[in-house]
Short mmCIF file of C-alpha atoms in Angstrom, two decimals:
data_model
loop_
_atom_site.label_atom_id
_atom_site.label_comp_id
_atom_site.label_asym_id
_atom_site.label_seq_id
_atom_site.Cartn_x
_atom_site.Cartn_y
_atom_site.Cartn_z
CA UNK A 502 16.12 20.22 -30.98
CA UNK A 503 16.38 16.72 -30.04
CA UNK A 504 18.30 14.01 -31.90
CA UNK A 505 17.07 11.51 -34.17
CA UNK A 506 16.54 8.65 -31.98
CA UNK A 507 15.15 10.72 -28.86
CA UNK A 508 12.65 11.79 -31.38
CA UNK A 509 11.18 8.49 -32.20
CA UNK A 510 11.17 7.14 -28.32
CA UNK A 511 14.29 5.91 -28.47
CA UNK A 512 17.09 6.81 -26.49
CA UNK A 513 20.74 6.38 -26.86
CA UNK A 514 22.49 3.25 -25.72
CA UNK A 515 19.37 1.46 -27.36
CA UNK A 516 16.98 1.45 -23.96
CA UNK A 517 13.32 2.42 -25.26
CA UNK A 518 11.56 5.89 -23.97
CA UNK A 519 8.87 4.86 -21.47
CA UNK A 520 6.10 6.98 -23.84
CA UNK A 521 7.63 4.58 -26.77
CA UNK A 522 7.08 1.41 -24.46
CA UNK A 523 3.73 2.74 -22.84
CA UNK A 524 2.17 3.06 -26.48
CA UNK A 525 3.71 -0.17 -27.98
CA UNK A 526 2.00 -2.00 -25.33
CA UNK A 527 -0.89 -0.27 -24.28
CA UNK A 528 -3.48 -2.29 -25.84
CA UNK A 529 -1.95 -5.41 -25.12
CA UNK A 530 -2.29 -4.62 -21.60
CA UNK A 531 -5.82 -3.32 -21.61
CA UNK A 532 -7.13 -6.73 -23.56
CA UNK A 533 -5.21 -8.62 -20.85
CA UNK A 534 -6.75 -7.06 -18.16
CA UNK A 535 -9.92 -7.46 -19.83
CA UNK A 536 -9.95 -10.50 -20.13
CA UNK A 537 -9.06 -11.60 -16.52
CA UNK A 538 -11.58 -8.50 -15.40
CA UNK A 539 -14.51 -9.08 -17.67
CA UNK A 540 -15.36 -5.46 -16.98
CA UNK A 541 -14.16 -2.39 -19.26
CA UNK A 542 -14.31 -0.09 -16.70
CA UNK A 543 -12.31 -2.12 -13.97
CA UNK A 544 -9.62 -3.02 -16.96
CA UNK A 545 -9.40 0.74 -17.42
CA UNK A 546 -9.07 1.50 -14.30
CA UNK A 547 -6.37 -0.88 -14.04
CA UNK A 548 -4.55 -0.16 -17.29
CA UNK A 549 -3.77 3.32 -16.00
CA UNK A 550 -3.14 1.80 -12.33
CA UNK A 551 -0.13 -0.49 -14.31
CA UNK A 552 0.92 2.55 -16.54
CA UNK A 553 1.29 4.73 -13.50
CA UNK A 554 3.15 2.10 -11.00
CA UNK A 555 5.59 1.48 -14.37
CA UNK A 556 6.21 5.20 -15.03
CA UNK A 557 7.25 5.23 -11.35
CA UNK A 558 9.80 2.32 -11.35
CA UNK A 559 10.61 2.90 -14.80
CA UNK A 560 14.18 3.54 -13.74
CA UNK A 561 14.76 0.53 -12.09
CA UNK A 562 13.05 -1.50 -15.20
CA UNK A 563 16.34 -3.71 -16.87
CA UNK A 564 15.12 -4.82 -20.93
CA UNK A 565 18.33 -7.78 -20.01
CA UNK A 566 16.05 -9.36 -17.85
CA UNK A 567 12.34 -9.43 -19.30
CA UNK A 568 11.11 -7.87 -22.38
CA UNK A 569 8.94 -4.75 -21.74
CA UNK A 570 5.47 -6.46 -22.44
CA UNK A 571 6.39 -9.20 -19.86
CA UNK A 572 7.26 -6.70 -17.44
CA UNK A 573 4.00 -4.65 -18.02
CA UNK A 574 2.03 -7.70 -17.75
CA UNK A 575 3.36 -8.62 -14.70
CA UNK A 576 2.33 -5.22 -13.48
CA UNK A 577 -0.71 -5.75 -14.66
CA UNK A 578 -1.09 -9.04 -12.93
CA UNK A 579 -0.27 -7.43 -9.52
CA UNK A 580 -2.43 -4.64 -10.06
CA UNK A 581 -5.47 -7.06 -11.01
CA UNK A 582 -5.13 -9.11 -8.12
CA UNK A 583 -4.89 -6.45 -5.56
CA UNK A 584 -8.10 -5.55 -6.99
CA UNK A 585 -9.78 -8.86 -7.00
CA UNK A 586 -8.52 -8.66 -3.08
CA UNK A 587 -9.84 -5.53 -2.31
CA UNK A 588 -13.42 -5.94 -3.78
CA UNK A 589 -13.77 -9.16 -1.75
CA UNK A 590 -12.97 -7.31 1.63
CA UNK A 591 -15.39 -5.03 0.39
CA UNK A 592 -17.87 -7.72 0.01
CA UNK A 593 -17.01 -9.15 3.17
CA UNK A 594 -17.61 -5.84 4.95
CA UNK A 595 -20.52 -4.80 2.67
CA UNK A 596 -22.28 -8.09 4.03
CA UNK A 597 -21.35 -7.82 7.43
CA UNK A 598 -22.50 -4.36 7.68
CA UNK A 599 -26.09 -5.47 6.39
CA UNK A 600 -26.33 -8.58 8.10
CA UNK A 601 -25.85 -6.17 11.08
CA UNK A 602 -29.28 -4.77 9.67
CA UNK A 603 -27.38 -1.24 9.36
CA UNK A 604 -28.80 -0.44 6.12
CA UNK A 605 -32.09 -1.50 6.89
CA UNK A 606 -32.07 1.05 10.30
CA UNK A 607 -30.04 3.87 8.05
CA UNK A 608 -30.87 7.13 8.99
CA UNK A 609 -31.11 9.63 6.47
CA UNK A 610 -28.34 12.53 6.26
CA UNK A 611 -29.97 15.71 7.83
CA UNK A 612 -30.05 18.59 4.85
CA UNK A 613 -30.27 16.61 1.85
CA UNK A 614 -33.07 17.09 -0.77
CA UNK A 615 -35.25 14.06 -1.26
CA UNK A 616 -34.29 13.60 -4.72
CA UNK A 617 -30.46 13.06 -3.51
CA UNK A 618 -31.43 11.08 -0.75
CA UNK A 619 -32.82 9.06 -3.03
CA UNK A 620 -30.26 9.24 -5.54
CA UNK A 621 -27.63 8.40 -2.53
CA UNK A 622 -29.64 4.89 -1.85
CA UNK A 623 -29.21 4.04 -5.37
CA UNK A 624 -25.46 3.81 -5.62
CA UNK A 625 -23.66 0.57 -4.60
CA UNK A 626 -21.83 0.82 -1.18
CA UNK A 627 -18.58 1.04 -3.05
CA UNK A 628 -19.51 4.47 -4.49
CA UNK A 629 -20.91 5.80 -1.45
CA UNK A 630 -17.81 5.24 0.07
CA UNK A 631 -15.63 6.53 -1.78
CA UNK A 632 -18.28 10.18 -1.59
CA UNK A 633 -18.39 10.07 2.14
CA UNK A 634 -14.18 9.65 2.66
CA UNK A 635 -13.74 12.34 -0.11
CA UNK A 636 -17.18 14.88 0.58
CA UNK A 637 -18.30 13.99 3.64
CA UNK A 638 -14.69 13.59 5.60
CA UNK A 639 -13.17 15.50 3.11
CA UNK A 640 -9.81 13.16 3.14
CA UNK A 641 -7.69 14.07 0.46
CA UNK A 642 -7.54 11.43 -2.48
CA UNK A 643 -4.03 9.92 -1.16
CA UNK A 644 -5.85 9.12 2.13
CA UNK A 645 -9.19 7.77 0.67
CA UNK A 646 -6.97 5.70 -1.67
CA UNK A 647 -5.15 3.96 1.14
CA UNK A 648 -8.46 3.56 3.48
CA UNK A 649 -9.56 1.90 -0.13
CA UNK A 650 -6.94 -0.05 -0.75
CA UNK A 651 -6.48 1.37 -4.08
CA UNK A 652 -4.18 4.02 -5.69
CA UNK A 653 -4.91 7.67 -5.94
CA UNK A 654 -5.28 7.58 -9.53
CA UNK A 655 -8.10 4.65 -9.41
CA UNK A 656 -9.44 6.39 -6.18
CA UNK A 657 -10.05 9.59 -8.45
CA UNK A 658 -11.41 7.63 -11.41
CA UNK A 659 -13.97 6.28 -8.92
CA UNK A 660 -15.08 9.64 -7.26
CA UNK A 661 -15.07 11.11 -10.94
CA UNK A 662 -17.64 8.01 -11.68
CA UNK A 663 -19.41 8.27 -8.59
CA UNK A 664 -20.46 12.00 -8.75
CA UNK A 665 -21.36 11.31 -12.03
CA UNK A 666 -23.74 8.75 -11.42
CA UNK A 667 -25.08 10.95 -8.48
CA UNK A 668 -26.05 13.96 -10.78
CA UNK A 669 -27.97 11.86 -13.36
CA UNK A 670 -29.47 9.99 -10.63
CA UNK A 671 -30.46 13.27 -9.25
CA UNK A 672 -31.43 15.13 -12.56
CA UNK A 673 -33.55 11.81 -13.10
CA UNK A 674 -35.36 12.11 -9.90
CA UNK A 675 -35.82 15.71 -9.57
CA UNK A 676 -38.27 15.80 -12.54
#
């Protein structure tokens, strides 16, 4: 059985558990990134992004020099901005790629039904991306996340996403 202060997230010689910190501050985070985001989805994403890059440095985290919400938020901060960086390449290369006139000369996948052709067209370049590295090249999600630009964790929150949209696109145009 564990002791008394191990039990409520704190360990002894007073330095917080990371569970106690990560659900202290949690919300805070999630509203921050919301607000420079504007986007629930993209502040989720990120929350976990920041929760995940703190678990892993945890160790190295010192409460003498910034108190644990300041430290999270500066996580947070990182995390948002290497976001913000990495949609505007993929604007950049999104535009490029059509000013090319590639999408307009696209030629459709041999094999696929009509309805997920279809479907496929629908989704924004960003989510057929992230299908053809992980189906189509089958890349495993720590290599799709660094041709992304993104963690693994965010790269599997937007395949998860992704699919999903494909299958109710699909459902919807199959009828």
């Amino acid at each position: 059985m564990s002791s008394w202060p191990a039990r409520i997230g704190v360990r002894t010689g007073g330095r917080p558990s990371f569970a106690a910190i990560a659900e202290e501050h949690l919300d805070a985070v999630y509203r921050y990134l919301l607000l420079m985001t504007r986007d629930r989805t993209t502040a989720e994403d990120l929350t976990g992004e920041t929760f995940e890059k703190a678990f892993r440095s945890w160790r190295r985290f010192d409460p003498r020099r910034s108190a644990p919400r300041t430290w999270l938020c500066h996580i947070a901060r990182n995390a948002a901005l290497d976001h913000f960086r990495s949609e505007e390449r993929r604007r950049r290369r999104e535009a490029t790629y059509a000013a090319e006139g590639l999408e307009s000369e696209e030629q459709p996948l041999e094999g696929l039904s009509a309805p997920l052709e279809i479907a496929l067209a629908e989704l924004s370049a960003g989510e057929r991306e992230v299908l053809a590295l992980r189906v189509l090249l089958e890349l495993d999600g720590r290599a799709a996340a660094r041709v992304l630009g993104i963690s693994p964790t965010a790269c599997s929150t937007r395949l998860s996403r992704a699919l999903q949209k494909l299958e109710e696109k699909v459902r919807d145009h199959g009828r």
